[in-house]
mmCIF file of N, CA and C in Angstrom:
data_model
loop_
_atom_site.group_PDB
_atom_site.id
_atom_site.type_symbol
_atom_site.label_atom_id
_atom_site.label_comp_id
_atom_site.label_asym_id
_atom_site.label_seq_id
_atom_site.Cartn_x
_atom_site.Cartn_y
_atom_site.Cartn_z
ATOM 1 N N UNK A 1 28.832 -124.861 -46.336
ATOM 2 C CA UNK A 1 30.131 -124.873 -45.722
ATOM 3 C C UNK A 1 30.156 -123.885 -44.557
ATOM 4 N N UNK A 2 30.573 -123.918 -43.242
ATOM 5 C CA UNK A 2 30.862 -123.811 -42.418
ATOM 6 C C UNK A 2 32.314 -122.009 -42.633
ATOM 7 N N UNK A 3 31.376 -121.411 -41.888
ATOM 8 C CA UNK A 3 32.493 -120.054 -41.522
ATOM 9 C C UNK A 3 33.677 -120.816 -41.093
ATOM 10 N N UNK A 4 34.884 -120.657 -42.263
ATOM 11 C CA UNK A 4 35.919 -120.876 -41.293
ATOM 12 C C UNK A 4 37.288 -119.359 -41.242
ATOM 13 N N UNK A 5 37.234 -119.277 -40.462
ATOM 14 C CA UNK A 5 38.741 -118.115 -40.080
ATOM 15 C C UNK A 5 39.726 -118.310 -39.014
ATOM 16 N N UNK A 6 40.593 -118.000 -39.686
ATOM 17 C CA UNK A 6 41.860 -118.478 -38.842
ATOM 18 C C UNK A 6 42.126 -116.795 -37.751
ATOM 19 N N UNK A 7 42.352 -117.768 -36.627
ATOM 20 C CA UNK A 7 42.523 -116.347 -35.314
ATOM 21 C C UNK A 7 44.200 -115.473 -35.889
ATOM 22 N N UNK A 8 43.572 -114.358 -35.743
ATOM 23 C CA UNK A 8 45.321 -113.659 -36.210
ATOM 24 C C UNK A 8 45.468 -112.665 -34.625
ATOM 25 N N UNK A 9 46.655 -113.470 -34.390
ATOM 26 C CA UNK A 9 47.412 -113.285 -33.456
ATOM 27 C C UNK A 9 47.720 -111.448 -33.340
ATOM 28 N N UNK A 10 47.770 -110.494 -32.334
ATOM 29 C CA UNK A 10 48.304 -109.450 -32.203
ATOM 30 C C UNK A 10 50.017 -109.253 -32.182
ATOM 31 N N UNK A 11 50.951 -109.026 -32.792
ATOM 32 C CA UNK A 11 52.090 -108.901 -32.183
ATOM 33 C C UNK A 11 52.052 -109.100 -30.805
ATOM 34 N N UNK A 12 51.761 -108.330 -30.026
ATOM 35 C CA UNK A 12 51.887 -108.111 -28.276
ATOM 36 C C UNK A 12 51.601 -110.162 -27.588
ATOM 37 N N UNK A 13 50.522 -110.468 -28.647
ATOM 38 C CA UNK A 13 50.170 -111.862 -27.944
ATOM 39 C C UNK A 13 50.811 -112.738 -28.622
ATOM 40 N N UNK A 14 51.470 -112.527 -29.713
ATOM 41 C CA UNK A 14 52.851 -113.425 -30.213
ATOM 42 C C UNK A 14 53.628 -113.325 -29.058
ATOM 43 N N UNK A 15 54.094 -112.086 -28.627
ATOM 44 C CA UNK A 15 54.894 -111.790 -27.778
ATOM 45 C C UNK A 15 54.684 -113.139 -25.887
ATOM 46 N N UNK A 16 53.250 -112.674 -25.945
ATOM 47 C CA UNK A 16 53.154 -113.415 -24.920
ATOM 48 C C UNK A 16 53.079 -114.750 -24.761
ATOM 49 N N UNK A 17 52.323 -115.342 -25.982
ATOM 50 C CA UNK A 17 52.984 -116.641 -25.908
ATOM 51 C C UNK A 17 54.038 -117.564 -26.357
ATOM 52 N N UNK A 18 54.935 -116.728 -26.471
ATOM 53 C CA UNK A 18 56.609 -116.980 -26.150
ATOM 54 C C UNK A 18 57.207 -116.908 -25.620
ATOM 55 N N UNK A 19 57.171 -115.760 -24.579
ATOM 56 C CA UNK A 19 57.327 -115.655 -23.367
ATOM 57 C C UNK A 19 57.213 -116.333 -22.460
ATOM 58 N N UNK A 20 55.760 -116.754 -22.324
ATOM 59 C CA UNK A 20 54.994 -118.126 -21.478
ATOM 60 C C UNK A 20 55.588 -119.598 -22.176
ATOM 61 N N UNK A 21 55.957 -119.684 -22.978
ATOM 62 C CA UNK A 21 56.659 -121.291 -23.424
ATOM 63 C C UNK A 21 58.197 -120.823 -22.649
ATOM 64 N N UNK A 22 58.957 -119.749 -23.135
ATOM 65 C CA UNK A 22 60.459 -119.782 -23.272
ATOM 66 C C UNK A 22 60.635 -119.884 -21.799
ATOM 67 N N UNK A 23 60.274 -118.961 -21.406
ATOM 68 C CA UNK A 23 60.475 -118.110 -19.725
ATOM 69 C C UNK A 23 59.110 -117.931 -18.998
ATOM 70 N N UNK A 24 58.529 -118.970 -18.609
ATOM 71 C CA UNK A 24 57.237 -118.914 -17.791
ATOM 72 C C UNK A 24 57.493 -118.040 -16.850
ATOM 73 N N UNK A 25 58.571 -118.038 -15.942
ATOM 74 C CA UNK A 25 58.964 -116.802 -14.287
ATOM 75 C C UNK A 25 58.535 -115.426 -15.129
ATOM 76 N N UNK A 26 58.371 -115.294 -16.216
ATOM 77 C CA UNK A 26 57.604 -113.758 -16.379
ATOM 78 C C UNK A 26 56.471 -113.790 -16.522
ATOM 79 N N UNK A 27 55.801 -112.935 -15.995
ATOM 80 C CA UNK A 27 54.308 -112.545 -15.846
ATOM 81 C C UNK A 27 54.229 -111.192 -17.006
ATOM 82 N N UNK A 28 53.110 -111.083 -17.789
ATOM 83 C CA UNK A 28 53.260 -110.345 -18.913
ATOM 84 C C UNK A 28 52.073 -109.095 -18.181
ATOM 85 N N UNK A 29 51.602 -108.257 -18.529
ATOM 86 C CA UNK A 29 51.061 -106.911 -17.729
ATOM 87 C C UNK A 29 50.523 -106.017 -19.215
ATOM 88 N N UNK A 30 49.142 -106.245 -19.965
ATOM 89 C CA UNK A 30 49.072 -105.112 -20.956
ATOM 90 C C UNK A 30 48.910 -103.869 -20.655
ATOM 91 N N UNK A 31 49.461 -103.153 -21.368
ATOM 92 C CA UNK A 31 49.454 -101.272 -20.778
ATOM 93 C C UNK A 31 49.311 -101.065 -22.564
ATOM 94 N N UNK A 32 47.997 -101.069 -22.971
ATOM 95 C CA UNK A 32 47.419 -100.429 -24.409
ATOM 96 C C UNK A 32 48.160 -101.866 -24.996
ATOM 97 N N UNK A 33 48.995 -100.973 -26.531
ATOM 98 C CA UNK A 33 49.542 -102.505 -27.291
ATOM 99 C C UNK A 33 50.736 -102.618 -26.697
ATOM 100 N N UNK A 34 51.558 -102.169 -25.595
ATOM 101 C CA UNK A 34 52.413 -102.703 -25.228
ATOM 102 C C UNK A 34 52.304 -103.751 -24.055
ATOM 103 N N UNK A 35 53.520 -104.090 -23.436
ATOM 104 C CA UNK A 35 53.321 -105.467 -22.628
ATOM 105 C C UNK A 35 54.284 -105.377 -21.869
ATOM 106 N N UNK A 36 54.460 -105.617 -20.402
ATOM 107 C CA UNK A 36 55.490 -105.391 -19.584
ATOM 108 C C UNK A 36 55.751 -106.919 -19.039
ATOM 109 N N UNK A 37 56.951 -107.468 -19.496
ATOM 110 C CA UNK A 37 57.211 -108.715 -18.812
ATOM 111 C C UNK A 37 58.253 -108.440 -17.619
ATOM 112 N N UNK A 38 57.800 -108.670 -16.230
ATOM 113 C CA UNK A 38 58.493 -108.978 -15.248
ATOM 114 C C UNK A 38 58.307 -110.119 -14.524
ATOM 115 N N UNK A 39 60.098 -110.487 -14.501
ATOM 116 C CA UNK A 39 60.334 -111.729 -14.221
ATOM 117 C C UNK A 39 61.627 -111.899 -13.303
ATOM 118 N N UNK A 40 62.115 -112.832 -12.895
ATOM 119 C CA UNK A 40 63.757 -113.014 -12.344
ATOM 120 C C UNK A 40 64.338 -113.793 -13.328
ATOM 121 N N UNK A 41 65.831 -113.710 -13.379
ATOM 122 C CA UNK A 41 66.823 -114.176 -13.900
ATOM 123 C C UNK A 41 67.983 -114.344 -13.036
ATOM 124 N N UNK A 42 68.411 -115.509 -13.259
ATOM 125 C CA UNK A 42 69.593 -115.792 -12.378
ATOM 126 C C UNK A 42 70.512 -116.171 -13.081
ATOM 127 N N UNK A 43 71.713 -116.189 -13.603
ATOM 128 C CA UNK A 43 72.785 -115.639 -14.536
ATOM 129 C C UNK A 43 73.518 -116.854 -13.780
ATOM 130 N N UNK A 44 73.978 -116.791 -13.012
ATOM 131 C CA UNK A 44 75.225 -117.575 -12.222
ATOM 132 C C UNK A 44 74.707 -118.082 -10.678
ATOM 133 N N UNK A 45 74.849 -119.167 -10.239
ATOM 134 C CA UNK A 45 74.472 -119.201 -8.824
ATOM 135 C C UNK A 45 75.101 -118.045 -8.076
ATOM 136 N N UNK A 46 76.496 -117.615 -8.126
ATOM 137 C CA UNK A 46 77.171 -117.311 -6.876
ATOM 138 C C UNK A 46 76.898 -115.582 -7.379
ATOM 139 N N UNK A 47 76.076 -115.024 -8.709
ATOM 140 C CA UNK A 47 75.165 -113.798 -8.773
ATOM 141 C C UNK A 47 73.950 -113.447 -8.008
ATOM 142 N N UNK A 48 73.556 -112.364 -7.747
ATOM 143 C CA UNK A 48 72.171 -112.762 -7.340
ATOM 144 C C UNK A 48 71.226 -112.962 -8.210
ATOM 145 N N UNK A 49 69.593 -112.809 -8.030
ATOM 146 C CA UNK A 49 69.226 -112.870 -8.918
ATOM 147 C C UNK A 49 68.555 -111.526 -9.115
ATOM 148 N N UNK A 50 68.168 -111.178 -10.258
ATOM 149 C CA UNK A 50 67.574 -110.026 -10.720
ATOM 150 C C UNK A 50 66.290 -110.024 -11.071
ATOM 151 N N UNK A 51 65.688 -108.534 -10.556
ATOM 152 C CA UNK A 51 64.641 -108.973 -11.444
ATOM 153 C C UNK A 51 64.403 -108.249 -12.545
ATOM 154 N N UNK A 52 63.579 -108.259 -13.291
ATOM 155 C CA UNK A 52 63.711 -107.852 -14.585
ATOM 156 C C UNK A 52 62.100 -107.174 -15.008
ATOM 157 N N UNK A 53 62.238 -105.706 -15.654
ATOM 158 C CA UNK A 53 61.173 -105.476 -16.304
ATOM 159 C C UNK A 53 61.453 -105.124 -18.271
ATOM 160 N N UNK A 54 61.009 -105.793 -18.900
ATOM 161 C CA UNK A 54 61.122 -105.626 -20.180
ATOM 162 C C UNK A 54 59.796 -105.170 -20.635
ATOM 163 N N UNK A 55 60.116 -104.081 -21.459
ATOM 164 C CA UNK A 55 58.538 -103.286 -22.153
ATOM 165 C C UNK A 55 58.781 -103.612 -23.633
ATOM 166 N N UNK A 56 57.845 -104.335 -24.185
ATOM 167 C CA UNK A 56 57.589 -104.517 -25.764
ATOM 168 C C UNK A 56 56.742 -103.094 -26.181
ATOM 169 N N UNK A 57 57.533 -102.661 -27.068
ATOM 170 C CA UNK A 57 56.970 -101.255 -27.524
ATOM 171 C C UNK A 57 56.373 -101.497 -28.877
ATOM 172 N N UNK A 58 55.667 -102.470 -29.336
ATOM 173 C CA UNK A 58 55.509 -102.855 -30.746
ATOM 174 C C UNK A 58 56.953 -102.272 -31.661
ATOM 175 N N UNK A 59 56.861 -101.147 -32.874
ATOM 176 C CA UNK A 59 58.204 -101.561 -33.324
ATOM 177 C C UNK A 59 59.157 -100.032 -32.718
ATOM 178 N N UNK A 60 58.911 -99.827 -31.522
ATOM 179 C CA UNK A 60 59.966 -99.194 -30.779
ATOM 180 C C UNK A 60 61.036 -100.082 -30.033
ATOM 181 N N UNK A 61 62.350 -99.603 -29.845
ATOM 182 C CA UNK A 61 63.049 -100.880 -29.227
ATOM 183 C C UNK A 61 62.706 -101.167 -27.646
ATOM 184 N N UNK A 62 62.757 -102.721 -27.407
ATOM 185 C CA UNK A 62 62.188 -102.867 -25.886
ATOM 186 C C UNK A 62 63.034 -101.952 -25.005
ATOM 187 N N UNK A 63 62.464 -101.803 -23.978
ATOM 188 C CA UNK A 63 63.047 -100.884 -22.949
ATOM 189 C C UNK A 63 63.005 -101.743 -21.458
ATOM 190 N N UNK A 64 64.500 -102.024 -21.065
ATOM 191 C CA UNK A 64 64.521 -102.990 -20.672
ATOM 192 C C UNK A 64 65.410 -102.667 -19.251
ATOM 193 N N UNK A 65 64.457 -102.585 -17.590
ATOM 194 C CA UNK A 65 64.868 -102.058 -16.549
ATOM 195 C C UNK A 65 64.948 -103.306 -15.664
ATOM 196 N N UNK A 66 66.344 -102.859 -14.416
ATOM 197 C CA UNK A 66 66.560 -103.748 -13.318
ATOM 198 C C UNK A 66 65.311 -103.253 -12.516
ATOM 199 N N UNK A 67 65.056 -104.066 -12.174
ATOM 200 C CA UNK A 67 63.794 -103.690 -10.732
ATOM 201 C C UNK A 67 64.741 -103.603 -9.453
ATOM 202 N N UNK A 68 65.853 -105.051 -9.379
ATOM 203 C CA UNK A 68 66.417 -105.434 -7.823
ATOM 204 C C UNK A 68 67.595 -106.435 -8.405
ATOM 205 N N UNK A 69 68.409 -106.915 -7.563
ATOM 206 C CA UNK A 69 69.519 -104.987 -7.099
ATOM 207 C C UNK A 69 69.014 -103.927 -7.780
ATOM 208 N N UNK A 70 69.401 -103.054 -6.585
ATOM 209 C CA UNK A 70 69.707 -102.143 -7.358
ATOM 210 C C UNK A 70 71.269 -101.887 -7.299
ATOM 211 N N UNK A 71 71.219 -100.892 -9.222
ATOM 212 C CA UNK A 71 72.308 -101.198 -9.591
ATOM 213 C C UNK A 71 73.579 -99.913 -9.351
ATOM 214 N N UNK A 72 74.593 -99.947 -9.076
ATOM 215 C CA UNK A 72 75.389 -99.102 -9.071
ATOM 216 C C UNK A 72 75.433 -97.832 -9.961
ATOM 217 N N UNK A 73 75.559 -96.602 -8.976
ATOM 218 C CA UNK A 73 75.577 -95.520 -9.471
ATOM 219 C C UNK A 73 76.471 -95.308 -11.315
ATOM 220 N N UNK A 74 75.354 -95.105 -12.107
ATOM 221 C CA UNK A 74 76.555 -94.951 -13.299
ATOM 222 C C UNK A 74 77.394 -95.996 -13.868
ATOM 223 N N UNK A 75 76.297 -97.442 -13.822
ATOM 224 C CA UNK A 75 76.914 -98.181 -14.909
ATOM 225 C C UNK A 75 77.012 -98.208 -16.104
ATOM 226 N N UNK A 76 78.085 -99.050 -17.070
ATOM 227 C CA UNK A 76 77.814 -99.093 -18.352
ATOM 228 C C UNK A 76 77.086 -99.461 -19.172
ATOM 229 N N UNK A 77 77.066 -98.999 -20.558
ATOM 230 C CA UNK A 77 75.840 -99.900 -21.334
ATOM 231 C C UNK A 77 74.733 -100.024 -20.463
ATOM 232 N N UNK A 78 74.425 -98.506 -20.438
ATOM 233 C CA UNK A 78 73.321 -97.847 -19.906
ATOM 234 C C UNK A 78 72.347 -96.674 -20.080
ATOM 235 N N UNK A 79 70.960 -96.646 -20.483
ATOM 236 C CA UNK A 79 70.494 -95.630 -20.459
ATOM 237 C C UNK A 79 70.379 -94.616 -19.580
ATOM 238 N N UNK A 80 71.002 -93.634 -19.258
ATOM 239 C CA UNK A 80 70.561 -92.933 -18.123
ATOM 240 C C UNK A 80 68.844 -92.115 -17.954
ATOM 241 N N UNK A 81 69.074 -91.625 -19.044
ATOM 242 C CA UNK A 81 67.305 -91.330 -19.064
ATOM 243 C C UNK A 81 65.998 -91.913 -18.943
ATOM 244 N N UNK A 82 66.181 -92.514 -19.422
ATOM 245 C CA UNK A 82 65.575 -94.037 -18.931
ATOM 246 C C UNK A 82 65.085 -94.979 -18.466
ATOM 247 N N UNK A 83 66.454 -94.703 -17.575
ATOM 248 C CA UNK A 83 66.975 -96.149 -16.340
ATOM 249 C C UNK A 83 67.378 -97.459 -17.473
ATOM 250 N N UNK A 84 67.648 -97.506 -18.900
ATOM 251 C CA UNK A 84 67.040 -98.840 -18.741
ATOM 252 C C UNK A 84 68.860 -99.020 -19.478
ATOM 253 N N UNK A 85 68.403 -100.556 -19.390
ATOM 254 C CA UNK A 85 70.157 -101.356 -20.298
ATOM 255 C C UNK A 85 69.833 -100.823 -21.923
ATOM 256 N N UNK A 86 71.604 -100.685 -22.031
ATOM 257 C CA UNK A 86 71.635 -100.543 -23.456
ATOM 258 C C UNK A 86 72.266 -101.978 -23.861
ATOM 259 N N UNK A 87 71.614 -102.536 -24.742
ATOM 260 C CA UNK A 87 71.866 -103.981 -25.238
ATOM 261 C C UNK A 87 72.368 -104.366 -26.587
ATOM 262 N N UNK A 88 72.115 -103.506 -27.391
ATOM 263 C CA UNK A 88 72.241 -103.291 -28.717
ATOM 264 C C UNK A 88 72.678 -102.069 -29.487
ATOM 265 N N UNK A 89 73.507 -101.882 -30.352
ATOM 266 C CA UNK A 89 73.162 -100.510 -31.087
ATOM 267 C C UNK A 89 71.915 -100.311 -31.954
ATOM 268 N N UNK A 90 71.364 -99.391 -32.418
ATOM 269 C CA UNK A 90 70.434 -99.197 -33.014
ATOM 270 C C UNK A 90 70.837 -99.656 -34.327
ATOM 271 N N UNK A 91 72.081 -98.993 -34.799
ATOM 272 C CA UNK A 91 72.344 -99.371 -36.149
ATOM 273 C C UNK A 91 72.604 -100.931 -36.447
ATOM 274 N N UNK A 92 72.993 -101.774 -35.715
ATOM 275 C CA UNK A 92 73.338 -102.706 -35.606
ATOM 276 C C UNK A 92 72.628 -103.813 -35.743
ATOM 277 N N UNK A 93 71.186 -103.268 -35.032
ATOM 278 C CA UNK A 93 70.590 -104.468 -35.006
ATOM 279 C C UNK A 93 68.988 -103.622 -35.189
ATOM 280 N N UNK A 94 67.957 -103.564 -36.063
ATOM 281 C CA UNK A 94 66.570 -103.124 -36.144
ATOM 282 C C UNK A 94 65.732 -103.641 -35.546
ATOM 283 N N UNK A 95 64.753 -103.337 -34.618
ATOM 284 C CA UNK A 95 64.072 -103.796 -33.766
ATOM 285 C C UNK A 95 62.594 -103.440 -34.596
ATOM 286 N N UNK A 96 61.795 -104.139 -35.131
ATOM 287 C CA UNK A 96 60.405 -104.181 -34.948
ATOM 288 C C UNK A 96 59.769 -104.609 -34.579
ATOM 289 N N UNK A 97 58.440 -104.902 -34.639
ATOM 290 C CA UNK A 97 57.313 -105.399 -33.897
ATOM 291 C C UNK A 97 57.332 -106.709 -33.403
ATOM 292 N N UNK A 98 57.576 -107.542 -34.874
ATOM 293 C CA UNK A 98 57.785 -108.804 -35.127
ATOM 294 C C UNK A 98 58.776 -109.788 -34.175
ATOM 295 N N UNK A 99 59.698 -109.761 -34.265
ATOM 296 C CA UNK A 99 60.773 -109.744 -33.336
ATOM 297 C C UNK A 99 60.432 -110.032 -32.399
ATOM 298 N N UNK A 100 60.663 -111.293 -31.539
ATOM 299 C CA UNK A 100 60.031 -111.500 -30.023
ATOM 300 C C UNK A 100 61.392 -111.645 -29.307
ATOM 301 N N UNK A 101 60.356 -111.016 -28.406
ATOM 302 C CA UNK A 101 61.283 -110.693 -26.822
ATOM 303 C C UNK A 101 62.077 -111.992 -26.438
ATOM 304 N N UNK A 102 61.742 -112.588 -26.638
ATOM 305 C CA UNK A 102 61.984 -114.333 -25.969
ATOM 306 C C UNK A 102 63.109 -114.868 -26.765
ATOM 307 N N UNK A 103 63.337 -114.344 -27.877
ATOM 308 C CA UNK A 103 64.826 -115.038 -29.018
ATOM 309 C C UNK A 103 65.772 -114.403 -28.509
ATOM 310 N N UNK A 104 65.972 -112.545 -28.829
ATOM 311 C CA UNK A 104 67.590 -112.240 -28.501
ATOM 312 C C UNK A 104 67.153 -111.396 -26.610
ATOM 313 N N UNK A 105 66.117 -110.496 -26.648
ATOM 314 C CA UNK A 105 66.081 -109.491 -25.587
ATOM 315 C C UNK A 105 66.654 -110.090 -24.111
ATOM 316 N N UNK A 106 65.681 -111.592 -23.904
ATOM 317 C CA UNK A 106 66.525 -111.874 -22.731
ATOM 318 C C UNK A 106 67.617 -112.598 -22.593
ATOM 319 N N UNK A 107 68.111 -113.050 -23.588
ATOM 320 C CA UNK A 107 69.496 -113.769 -23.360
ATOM 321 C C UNK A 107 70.041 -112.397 -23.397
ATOM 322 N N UNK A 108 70.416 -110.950 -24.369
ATOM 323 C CA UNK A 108 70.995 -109.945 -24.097
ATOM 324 C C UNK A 108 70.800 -109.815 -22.376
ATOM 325 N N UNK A 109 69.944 -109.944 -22.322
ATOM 326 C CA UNK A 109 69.721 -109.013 -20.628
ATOM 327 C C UNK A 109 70.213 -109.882 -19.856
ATOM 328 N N UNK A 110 69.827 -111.349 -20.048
ATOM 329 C CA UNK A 110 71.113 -112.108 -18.821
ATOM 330 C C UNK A 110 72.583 -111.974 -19.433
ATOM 331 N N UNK A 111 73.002 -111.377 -20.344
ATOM 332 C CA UNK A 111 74.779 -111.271 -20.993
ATOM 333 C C UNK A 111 75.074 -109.709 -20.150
ATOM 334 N N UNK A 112 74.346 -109.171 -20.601
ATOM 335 C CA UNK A 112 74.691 -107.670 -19.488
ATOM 336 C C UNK A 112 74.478 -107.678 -18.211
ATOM 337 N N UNK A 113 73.725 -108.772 -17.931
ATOM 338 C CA UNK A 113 73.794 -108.811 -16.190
ATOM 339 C C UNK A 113 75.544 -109.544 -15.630
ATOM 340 N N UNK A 114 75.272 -110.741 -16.196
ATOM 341 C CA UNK A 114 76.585 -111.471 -15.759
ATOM 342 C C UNK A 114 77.637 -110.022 -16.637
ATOM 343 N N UNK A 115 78.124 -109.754 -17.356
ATOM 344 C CA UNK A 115 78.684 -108.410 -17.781
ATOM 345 C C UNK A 115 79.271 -107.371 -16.752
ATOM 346 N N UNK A 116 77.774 -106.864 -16.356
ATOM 347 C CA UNK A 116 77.757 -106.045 -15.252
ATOM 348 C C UNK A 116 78.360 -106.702 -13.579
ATOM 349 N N UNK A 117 77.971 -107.845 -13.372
ATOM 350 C CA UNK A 117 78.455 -108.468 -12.368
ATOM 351 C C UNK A 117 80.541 -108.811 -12.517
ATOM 352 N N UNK A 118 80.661 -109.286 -13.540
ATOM 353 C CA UNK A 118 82.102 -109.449 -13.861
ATOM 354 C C UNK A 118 82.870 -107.854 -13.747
ATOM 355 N N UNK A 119 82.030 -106.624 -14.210
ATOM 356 C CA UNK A 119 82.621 -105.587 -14.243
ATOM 357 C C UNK A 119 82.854 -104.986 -12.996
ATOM 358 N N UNK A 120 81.500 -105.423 -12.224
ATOM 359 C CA UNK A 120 81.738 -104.961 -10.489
ATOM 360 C C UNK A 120 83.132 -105.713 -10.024
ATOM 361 N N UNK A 121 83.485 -106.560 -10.187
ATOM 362 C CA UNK A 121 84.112 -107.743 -9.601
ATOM 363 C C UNK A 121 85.648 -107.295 -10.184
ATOM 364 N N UNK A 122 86.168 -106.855 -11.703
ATOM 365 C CA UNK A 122 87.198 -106.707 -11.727
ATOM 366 C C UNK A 122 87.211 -105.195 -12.453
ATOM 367 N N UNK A 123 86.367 -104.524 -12.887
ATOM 368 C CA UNK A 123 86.075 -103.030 -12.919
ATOM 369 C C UNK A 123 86.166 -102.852 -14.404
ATOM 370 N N UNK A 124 86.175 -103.893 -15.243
ATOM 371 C CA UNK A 124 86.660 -103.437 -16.722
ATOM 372 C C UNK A 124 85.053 -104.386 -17.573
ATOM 373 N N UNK A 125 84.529 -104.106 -18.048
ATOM 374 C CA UNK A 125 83.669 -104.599 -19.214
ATOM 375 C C UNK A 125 84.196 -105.564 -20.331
ATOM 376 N N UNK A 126 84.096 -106.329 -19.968
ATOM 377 C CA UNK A 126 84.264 -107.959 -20.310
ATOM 378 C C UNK A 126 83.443 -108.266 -21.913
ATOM 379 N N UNK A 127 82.434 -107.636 -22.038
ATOM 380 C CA UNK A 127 81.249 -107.931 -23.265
ATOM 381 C C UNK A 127 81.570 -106.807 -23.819
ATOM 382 N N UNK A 128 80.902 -107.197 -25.002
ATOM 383 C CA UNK A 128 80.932 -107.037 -26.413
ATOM 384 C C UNK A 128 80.362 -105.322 -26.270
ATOM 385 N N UNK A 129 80.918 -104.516 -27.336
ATOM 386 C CA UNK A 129 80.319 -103.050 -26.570
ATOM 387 C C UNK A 129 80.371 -102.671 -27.886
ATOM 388 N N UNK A 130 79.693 -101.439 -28.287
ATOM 389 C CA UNK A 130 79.786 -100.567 -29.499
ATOM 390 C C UNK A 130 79.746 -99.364 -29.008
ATOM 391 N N UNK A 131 80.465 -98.183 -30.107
ATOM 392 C CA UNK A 131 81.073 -96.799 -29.813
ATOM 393 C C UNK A 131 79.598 -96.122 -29.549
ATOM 394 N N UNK A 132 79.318 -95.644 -28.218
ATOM 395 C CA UNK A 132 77.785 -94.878 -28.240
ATOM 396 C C UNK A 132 78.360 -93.257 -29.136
ATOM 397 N N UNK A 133 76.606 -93.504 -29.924
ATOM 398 C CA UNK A 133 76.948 -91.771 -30.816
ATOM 399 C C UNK A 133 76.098 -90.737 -29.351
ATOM 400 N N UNK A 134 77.370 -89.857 -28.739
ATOM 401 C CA UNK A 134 76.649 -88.908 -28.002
ATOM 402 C C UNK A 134 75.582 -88.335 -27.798
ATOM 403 N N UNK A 135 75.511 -87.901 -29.211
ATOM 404 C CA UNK A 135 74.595 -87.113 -29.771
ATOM 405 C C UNK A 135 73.279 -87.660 -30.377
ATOM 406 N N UNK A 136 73.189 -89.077 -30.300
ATOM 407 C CA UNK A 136 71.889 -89.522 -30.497
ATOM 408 C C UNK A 136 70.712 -89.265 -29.021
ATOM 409 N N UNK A 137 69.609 -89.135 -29.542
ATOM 410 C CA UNK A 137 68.457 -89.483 -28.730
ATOM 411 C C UNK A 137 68.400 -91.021 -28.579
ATOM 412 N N UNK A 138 68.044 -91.081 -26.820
ATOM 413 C CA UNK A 138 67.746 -92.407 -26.619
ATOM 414 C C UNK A 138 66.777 -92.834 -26.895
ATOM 415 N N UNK A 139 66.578 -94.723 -27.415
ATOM 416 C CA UNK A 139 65.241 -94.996 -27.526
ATOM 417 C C UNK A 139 64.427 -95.619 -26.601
#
């Protein structure tokens, strides 16, 4: 009988080929076991479009930056340390490894873009928000 073994996938290359089915416009970038997908998203025609860098941190939460626009001094549902969007609470929602970028991360990131665009437009935050704890460290 014949060696047989089945290929086991890395998280990071789960990651990527879901990415590449869901959202081909991202190009994936390995940096060790993480993975940098940058891509554009266009939310609304009469938005622009954005572009987008998302970092898969295996089971750290993605960290997820505008490249272009750039975005207004001191928006919301925002990391400042960072740079990057806050999309989720921590408590709210557990981020591990498993978890691909391609189910909730970028539909979050096109909801906070159009978000952010509606908020420029009438100045109030339209989406869904949770109480930030001050005093937490960002992830």
């Amino acid at each position: 009988m014949g060696n047989h073994y089945k290929k086991r996938f890395l998280p990071a290359d789960k990651q990527i080929l879901s990415m590449r089915s869901e959202y081909p416009q991202f190009i994936a970038k390995k940096h060790g076991g993480d993975v940098e997908f940058i891509g554009e998203l266009t939310v609304k025609s009469e938005f622009p479009t954005y572009k987008v860098s998302i970092l898969y941190r295996g089971d750290k939460s993605p960290r997820v930056r505008i490249l272009s626009p750039k975005l207004v001094e001191k928006p919301p549902h925002f990391y400042y340390l960072t740079n990057s969007l806050c999309l989720f609470k921590p408590k709210n929602y557990k981020w591990y490894k498993n978890r691909l970028i391609s189910k909730d991360i970028v539909s979050w990131t096109a909801g906070w873009i159009y978000f952010y665009e509606t908020w420029l437009e009438k100045g109030k935050w339209l989406g869904p928000e949770a109480i930030h704890d001050t005093d937490k460290k960002e992830e």
